[in-house]
Coordinates of N, CA and C and ligand atoms in Angstrom, one line a residue:
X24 N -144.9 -115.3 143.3 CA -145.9 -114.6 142.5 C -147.3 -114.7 143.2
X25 N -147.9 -113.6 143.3 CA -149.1 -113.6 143.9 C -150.4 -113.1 143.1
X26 N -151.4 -113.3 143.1 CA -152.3 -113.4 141.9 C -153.4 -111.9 142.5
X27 N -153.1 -111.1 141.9 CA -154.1 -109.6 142.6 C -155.6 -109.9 142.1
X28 N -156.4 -110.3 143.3 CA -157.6 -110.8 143.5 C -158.7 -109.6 142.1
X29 N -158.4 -108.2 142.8 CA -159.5 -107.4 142.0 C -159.1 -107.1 140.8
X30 N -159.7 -107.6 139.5 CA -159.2 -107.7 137.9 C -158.8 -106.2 137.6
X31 N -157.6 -106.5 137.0 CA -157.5 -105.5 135.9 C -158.5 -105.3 135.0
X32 N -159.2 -106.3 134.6 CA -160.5 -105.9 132.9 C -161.6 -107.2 133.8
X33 N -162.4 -106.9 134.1 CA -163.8 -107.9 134.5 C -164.1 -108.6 133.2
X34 N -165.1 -109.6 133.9 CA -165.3 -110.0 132.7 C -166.2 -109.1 132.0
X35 N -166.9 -108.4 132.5 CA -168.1 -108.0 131.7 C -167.4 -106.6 130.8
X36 N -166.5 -106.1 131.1 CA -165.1 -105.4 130.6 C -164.8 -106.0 129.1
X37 N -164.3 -107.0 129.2 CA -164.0 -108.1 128.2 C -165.3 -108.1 127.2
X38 N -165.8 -108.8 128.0 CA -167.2 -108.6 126.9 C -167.7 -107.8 126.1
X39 N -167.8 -106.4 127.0 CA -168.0 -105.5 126.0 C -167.1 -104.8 125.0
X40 N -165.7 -104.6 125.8 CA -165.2 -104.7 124.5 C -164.3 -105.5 123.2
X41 N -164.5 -106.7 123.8 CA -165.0 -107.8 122.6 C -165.7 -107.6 121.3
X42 N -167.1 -107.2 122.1 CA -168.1 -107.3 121.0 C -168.1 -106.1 120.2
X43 N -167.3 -104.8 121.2 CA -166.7 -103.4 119.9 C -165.9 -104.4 119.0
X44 N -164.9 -105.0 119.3 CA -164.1 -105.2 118.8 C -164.7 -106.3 117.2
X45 N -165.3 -106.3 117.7 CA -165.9 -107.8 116.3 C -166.8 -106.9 115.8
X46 N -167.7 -105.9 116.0 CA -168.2 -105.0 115.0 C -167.0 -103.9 114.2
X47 N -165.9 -103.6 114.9 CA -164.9 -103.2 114.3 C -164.6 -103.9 113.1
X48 N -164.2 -104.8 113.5 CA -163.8 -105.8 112.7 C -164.8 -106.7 111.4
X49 N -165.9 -106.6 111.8 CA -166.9 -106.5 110.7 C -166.8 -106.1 109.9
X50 N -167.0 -104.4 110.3 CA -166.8 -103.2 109.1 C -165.5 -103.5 108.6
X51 N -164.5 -103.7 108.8 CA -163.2 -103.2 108.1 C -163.2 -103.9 106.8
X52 N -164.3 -105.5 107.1 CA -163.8 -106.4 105.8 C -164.8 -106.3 104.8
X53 N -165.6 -105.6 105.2 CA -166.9 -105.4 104.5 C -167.2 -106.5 103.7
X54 N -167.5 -107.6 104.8 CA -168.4 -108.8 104.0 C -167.1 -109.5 103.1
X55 N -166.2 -109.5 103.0 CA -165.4 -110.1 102.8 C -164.7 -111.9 103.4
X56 N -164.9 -112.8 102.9 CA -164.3 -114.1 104.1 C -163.4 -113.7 104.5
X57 N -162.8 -114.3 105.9 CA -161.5 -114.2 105.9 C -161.1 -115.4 107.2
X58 N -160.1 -116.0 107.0 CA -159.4 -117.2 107.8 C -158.6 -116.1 109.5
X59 N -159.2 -117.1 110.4 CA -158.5 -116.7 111.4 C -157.8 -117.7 111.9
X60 N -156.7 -117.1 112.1 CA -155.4 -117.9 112.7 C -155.0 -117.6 114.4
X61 N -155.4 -118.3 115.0 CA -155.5 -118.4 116.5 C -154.3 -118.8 117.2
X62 N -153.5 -118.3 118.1 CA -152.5 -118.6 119.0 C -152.5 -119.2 119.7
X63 N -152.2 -120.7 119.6 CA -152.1 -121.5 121.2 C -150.8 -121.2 122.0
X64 N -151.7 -121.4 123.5 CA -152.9 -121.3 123.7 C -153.8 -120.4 124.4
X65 N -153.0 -119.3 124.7 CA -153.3 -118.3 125.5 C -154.7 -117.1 124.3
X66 N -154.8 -117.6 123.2 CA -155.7 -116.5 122.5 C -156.7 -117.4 122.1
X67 N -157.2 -118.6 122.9 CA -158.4 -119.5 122.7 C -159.7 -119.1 123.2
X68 N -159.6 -118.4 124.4 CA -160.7 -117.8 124.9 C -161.2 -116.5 124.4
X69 N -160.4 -115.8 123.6 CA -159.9 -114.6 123.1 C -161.1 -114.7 121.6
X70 N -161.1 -115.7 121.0 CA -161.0 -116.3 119.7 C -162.3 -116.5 119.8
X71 N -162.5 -117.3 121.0 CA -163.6 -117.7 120.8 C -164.9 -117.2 121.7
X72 N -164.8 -116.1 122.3 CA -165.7 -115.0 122.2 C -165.5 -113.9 120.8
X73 N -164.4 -113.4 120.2 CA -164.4 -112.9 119.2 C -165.0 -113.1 118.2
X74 N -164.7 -114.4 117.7 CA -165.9 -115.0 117.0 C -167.0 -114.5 116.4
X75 N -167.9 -115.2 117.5 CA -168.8 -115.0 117.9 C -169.6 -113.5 118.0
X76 N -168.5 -112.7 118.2 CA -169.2 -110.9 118.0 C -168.8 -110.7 116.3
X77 N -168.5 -111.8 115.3 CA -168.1 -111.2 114.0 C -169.3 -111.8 113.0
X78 N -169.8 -110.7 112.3 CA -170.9 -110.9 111.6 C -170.5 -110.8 109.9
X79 N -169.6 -112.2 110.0 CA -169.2 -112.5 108.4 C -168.4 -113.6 108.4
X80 N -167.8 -114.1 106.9 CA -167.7 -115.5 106.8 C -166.6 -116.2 107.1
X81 N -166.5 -116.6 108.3 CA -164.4 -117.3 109.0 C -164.9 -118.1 109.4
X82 N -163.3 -118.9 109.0 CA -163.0 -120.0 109.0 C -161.8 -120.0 110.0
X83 N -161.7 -121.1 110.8 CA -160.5 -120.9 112.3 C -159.6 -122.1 112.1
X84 N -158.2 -121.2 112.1 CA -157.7 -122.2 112.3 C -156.4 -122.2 113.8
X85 N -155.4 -122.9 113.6 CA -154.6 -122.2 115.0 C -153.0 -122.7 114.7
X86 N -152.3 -122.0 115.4 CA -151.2 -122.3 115.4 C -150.5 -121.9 116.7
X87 N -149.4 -123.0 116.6 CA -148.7 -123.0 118.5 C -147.4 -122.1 118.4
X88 N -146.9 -121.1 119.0 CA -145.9 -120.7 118.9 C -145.6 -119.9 120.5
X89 N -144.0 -120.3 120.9 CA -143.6 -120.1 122.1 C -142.5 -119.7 122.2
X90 N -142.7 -118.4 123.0 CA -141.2 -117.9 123.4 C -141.3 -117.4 124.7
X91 N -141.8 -118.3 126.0 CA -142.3 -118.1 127.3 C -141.4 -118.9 128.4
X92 N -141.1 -118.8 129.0 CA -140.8 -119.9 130.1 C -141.0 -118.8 131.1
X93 N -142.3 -119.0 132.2 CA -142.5 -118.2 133.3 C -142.7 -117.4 132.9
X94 N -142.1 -116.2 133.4 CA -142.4 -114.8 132.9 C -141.1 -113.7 132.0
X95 N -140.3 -115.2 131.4 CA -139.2 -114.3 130.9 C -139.3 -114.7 129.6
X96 N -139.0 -114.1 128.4 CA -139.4 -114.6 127.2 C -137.5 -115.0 126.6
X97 N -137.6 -115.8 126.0 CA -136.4 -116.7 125.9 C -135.9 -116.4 124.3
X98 N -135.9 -115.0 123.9 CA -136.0 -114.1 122.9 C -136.3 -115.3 121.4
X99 N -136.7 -116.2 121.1 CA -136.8 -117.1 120.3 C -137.9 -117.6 120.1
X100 N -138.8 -118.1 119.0 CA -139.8 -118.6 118.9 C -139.8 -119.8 118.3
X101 N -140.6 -120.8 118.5 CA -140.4 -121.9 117.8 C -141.9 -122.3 117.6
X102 N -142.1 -122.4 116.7 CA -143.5 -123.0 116.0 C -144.0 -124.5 116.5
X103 N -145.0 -125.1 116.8 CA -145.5 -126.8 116.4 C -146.3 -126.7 115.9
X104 N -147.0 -126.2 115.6 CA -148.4 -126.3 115.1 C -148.8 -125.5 114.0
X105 N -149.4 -125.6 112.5 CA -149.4 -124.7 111.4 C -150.4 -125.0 110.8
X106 N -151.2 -123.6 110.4 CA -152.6 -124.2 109.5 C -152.5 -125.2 108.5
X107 N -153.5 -125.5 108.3 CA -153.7 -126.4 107.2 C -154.0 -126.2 105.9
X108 N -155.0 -125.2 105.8 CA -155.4 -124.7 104.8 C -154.4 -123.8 104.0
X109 N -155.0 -123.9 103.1 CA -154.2 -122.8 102.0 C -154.8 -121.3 102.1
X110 N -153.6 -120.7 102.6 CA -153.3 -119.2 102.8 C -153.7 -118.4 101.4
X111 N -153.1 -118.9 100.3 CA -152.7 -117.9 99.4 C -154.2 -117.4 98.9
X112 N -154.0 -116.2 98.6 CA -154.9 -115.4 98.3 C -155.9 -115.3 99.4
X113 N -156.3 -115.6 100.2 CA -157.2 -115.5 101.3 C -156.9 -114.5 102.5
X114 N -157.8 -113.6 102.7 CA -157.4 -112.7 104.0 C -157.5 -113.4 105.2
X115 N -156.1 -113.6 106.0 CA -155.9 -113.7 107.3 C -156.2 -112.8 108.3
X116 N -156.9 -113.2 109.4 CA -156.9 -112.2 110.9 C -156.2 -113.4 111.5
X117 N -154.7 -112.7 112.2 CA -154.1 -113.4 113.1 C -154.4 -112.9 114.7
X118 N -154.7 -113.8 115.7 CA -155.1 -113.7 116.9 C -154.6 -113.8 117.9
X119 N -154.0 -112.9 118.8 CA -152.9 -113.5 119.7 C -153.6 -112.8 121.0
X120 N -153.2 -113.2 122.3 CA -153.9 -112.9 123.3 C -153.4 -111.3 123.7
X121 N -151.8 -111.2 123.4 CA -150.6 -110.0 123.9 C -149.7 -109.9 123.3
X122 N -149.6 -109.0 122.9 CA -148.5 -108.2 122.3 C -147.1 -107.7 123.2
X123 N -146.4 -108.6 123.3 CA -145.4 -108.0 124.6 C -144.1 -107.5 123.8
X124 N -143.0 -107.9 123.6 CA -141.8 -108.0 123.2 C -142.3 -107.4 121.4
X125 N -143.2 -108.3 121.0 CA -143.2 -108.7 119.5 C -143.0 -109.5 118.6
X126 N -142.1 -110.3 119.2 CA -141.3 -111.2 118.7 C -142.1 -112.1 118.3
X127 N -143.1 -112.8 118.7 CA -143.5 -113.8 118.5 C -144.9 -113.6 117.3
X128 N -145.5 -112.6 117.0 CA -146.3 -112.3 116.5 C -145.4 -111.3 115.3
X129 N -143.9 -111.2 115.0 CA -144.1 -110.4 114.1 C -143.2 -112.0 113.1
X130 N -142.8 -113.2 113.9 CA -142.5 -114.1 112.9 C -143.5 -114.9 112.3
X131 N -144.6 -114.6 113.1 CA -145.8 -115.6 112.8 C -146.5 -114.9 111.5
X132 N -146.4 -113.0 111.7 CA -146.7 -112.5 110.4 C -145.7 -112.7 109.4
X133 N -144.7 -112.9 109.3 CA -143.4 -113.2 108.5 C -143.6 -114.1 107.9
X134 N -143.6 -115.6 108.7 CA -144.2 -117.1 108.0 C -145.4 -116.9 107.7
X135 N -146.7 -116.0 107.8 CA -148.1 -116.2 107.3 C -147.9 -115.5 105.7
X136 N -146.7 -114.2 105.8 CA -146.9 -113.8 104.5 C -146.0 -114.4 103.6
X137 N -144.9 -115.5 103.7 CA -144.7 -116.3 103.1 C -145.5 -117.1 101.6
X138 N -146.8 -117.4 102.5 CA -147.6 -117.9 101.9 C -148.8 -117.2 100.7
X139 N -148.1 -115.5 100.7 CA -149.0 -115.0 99.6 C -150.7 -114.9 99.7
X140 N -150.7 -114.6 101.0 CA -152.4 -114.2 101.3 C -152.3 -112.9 100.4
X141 N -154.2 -112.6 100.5 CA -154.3 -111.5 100.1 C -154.1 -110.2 100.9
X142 N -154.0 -110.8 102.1 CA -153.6 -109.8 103.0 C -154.1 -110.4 104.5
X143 N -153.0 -109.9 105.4 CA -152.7 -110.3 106.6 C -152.7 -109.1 107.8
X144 N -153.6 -109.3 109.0 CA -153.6 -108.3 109.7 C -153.7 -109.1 111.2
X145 N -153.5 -108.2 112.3 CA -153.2 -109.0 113.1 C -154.6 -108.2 114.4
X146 N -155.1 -108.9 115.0 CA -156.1 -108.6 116.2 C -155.1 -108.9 118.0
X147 N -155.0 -108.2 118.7 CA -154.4 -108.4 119.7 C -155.4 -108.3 121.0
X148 N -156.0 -108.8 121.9 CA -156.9 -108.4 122.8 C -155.9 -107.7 123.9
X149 N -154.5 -108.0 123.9 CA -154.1 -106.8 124.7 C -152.5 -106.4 124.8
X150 N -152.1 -105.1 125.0 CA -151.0 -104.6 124.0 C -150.6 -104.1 125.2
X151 N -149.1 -104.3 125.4 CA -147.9 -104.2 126.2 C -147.4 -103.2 125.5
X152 N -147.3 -101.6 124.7 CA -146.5 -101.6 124.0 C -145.0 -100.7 124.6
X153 N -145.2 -100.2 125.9 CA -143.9 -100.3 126.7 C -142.6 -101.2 126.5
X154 N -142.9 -102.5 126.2 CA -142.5 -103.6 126.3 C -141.6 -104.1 125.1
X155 N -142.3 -102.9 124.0 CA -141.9 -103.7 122.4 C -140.4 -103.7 122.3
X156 N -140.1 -104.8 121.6 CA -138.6 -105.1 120.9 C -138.4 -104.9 119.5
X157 N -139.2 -105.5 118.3 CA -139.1 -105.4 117.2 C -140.8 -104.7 117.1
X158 N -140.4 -104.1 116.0 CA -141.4 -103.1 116.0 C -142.8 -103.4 115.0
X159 N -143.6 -104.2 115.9 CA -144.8 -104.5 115.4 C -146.1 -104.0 116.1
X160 N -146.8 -103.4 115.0 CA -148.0 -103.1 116.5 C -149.5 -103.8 115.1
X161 N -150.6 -103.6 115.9 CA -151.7 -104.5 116.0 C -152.9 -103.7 115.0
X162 N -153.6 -104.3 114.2 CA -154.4 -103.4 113.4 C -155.9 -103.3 114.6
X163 N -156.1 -104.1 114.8 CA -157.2 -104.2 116.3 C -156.3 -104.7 117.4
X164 N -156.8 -103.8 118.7 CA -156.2 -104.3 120.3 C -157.6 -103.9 121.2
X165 N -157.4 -104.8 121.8 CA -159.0 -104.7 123.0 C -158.3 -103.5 123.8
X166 N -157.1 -103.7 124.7 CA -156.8 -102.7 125.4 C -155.1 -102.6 126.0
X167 N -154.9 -101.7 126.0 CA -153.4 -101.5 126.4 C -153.2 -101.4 127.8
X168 N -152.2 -102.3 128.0 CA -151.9 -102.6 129.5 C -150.2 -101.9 129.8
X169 N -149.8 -101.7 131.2 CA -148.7 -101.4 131.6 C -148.0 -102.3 131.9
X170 N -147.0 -102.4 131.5 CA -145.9 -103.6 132.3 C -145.9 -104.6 133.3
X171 N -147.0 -104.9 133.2 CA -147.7 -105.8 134.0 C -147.7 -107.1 133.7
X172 N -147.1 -108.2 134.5 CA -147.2 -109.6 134.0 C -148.7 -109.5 134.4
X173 N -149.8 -110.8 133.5 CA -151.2 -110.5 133.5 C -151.2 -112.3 133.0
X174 N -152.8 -112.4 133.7 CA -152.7 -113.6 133.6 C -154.7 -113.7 133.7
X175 N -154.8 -114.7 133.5 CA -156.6 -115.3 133.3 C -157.0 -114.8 132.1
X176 N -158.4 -115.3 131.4 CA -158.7 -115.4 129.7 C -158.0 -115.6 128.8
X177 N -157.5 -116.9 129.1 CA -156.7 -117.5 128.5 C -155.5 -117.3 128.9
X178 N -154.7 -116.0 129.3 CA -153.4 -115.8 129.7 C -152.7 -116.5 130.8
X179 N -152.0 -117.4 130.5 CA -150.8 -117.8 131.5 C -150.0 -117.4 132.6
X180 N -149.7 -118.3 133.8 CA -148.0 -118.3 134.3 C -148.1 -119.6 134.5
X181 N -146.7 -120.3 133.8 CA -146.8 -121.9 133.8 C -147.7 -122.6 133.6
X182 N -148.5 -122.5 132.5 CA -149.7 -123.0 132.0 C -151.3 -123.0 133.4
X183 N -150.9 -122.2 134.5 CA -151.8 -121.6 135.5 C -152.0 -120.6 135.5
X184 N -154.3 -120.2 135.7 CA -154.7 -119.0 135.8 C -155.5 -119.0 134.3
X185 N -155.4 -119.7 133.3 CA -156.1 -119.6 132.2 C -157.4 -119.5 132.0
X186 N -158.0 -119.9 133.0 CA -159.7 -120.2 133.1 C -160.1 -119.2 133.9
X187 N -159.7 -118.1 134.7 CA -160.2 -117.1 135.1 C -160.8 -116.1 134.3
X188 N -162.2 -115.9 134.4 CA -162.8 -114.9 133.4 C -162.6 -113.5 133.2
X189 N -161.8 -112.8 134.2 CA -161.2 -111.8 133.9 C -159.8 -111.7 133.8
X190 N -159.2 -110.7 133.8 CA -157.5 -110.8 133.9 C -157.2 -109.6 134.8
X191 N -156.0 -110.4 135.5 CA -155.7 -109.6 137.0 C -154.5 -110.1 136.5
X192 N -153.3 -109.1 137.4 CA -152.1 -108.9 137.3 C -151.5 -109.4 138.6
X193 N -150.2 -110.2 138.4 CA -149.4 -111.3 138.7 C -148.5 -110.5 139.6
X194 N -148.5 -110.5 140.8 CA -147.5 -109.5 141.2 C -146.3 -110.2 141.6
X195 N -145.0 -109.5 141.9 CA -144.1 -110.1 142.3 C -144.0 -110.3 144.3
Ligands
LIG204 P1 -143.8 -111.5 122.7 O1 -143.3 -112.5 121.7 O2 -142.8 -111.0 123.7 O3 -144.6 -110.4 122.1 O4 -144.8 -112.4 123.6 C1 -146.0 -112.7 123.2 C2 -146.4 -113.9 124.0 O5 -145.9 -114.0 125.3 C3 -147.9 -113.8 124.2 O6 -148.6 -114.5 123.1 C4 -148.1 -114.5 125.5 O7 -148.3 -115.9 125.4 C5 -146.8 -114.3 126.3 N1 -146.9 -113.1 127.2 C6 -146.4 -111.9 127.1 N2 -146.7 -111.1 128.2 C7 -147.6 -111.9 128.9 C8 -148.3 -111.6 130.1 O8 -148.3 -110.5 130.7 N3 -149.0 -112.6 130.6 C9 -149.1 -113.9 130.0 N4 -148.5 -114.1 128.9 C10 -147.7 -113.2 128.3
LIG205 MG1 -149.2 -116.6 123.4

C-alpha cells in the first residue's frame, strides 16, 4: 500500500467544512444539550475539531467499536468501550469518522437506542456510500468519498497515518 502524497480533502478543506458542519449542527438542536458519543479511535480528531465549531451545551463521551483488520472489514462488530452516562431521555450525536459498509454504526445506533434517548442522530465526517451493506445513512456528513481506502485525521491502516492533517487515499 502506498500512501498518495497530494490529499484528497487538505486540511484547510477539513476545516472549513467542519465548521459548516458544527453551525449546521447548531441550528438543528436549537439550543438544545445534547451528549456526543465519539468513535474510537478514528473519529477523535473528527470530534474534536467538531466540537469546538458547536455553539451549544455537549457533553463527550466515547465508545470503541471494531470491525477492521487492514482494509477488510471482518463483517462483525464488537464493542469495548460504552458510555457512562445515562442516555435515557437525552439527545445523542453519534460520531464516527466513515460510513463504509454500515455495519458498525448501524449496531452502535441499535445499542444507543436500547437505552431510550430522546433521540439519536448520527454525524459522519465522511461517507462511502457506494460501499453500503445495511442500509444506514448519516443525518450530517462532511463529504462523500469514492471507494477509496483513506487514511490521516484520525483515519487508519493498521493503526498508521492517523496524525496526518489531511486525508489522502491508500493506494494499492
Ligand atoms: P463500516 O462498519 O463498514 O461502516 O466501517 C466503519 C469503520 O471502518 C469506520 O469507523 C472506520 O474505522 C473503518 N473504515 C472504513 N473505511 C475506511 C477507510 O477508507 N479508511 C479507514 N478506515 C475505514
Ligand atoms: Mg472507526
Amino acid at each position: 500500500m502506498r500512501l498518495n502524497e497530494t490529499p484528497l480533502f487538505s486540511a484547510e478543506q477539513i476545516r472549513n467544512r467542519v465548521i459548516a458542519l458544527g453551525r449546521e449542527i447548531t441550528q438543528h438542536y436549537q439550543g438544545q444539550e445534547i451528549i456526543l458519543v465519539v468513535v474510537l479511535k478514528g473519529a477523535i480528531v473528527f470530534a474534536a475539531d467538531l466540537m469546538r465549531a458547536l455553539d451549544m451545551d455537549v457533553t463527550l463521551n466515547f465508545i470503541r467499536a471494531k470491525s477492521y483488520v487492514g482494509t477488510e472489514s471482518r463483517g462483525t462488530v464488537s464493542f469495548s468501550l460504552l458510555p457512562e452516562t445515562l442516555l435515557e431521555d437525552r439527545h445523542i450525536l453519534l460520531l464516527d469518522d466513515i460510513l463504509d459498509t454500515g455495519r458498525t454504526c448501524s449496531e452502535i445506533l441499535a445499542w444507543l437506542n436500547k437505552h431510550r434517548p430522546a433521540s439519536v442522530r448520527l454525524c459522519t465526517l465522511l461517507n462511502k456510500p457506494g460501499r453500503r451493506v445495511i442500509p444506514v445513512e448519516a443525518d450530517f456528513t462532511g463529504f462523500t468519498v469514492e471507494d477509496h481506502y483513506v487514511v490521516g485525521y484520525g483515519l487508519d491502516f493498521d493503526e498508521r497515518y492517523r496524525h496526518l492533517p489531511g486525508i489522502h487515499v491508500l493506494e494499492a
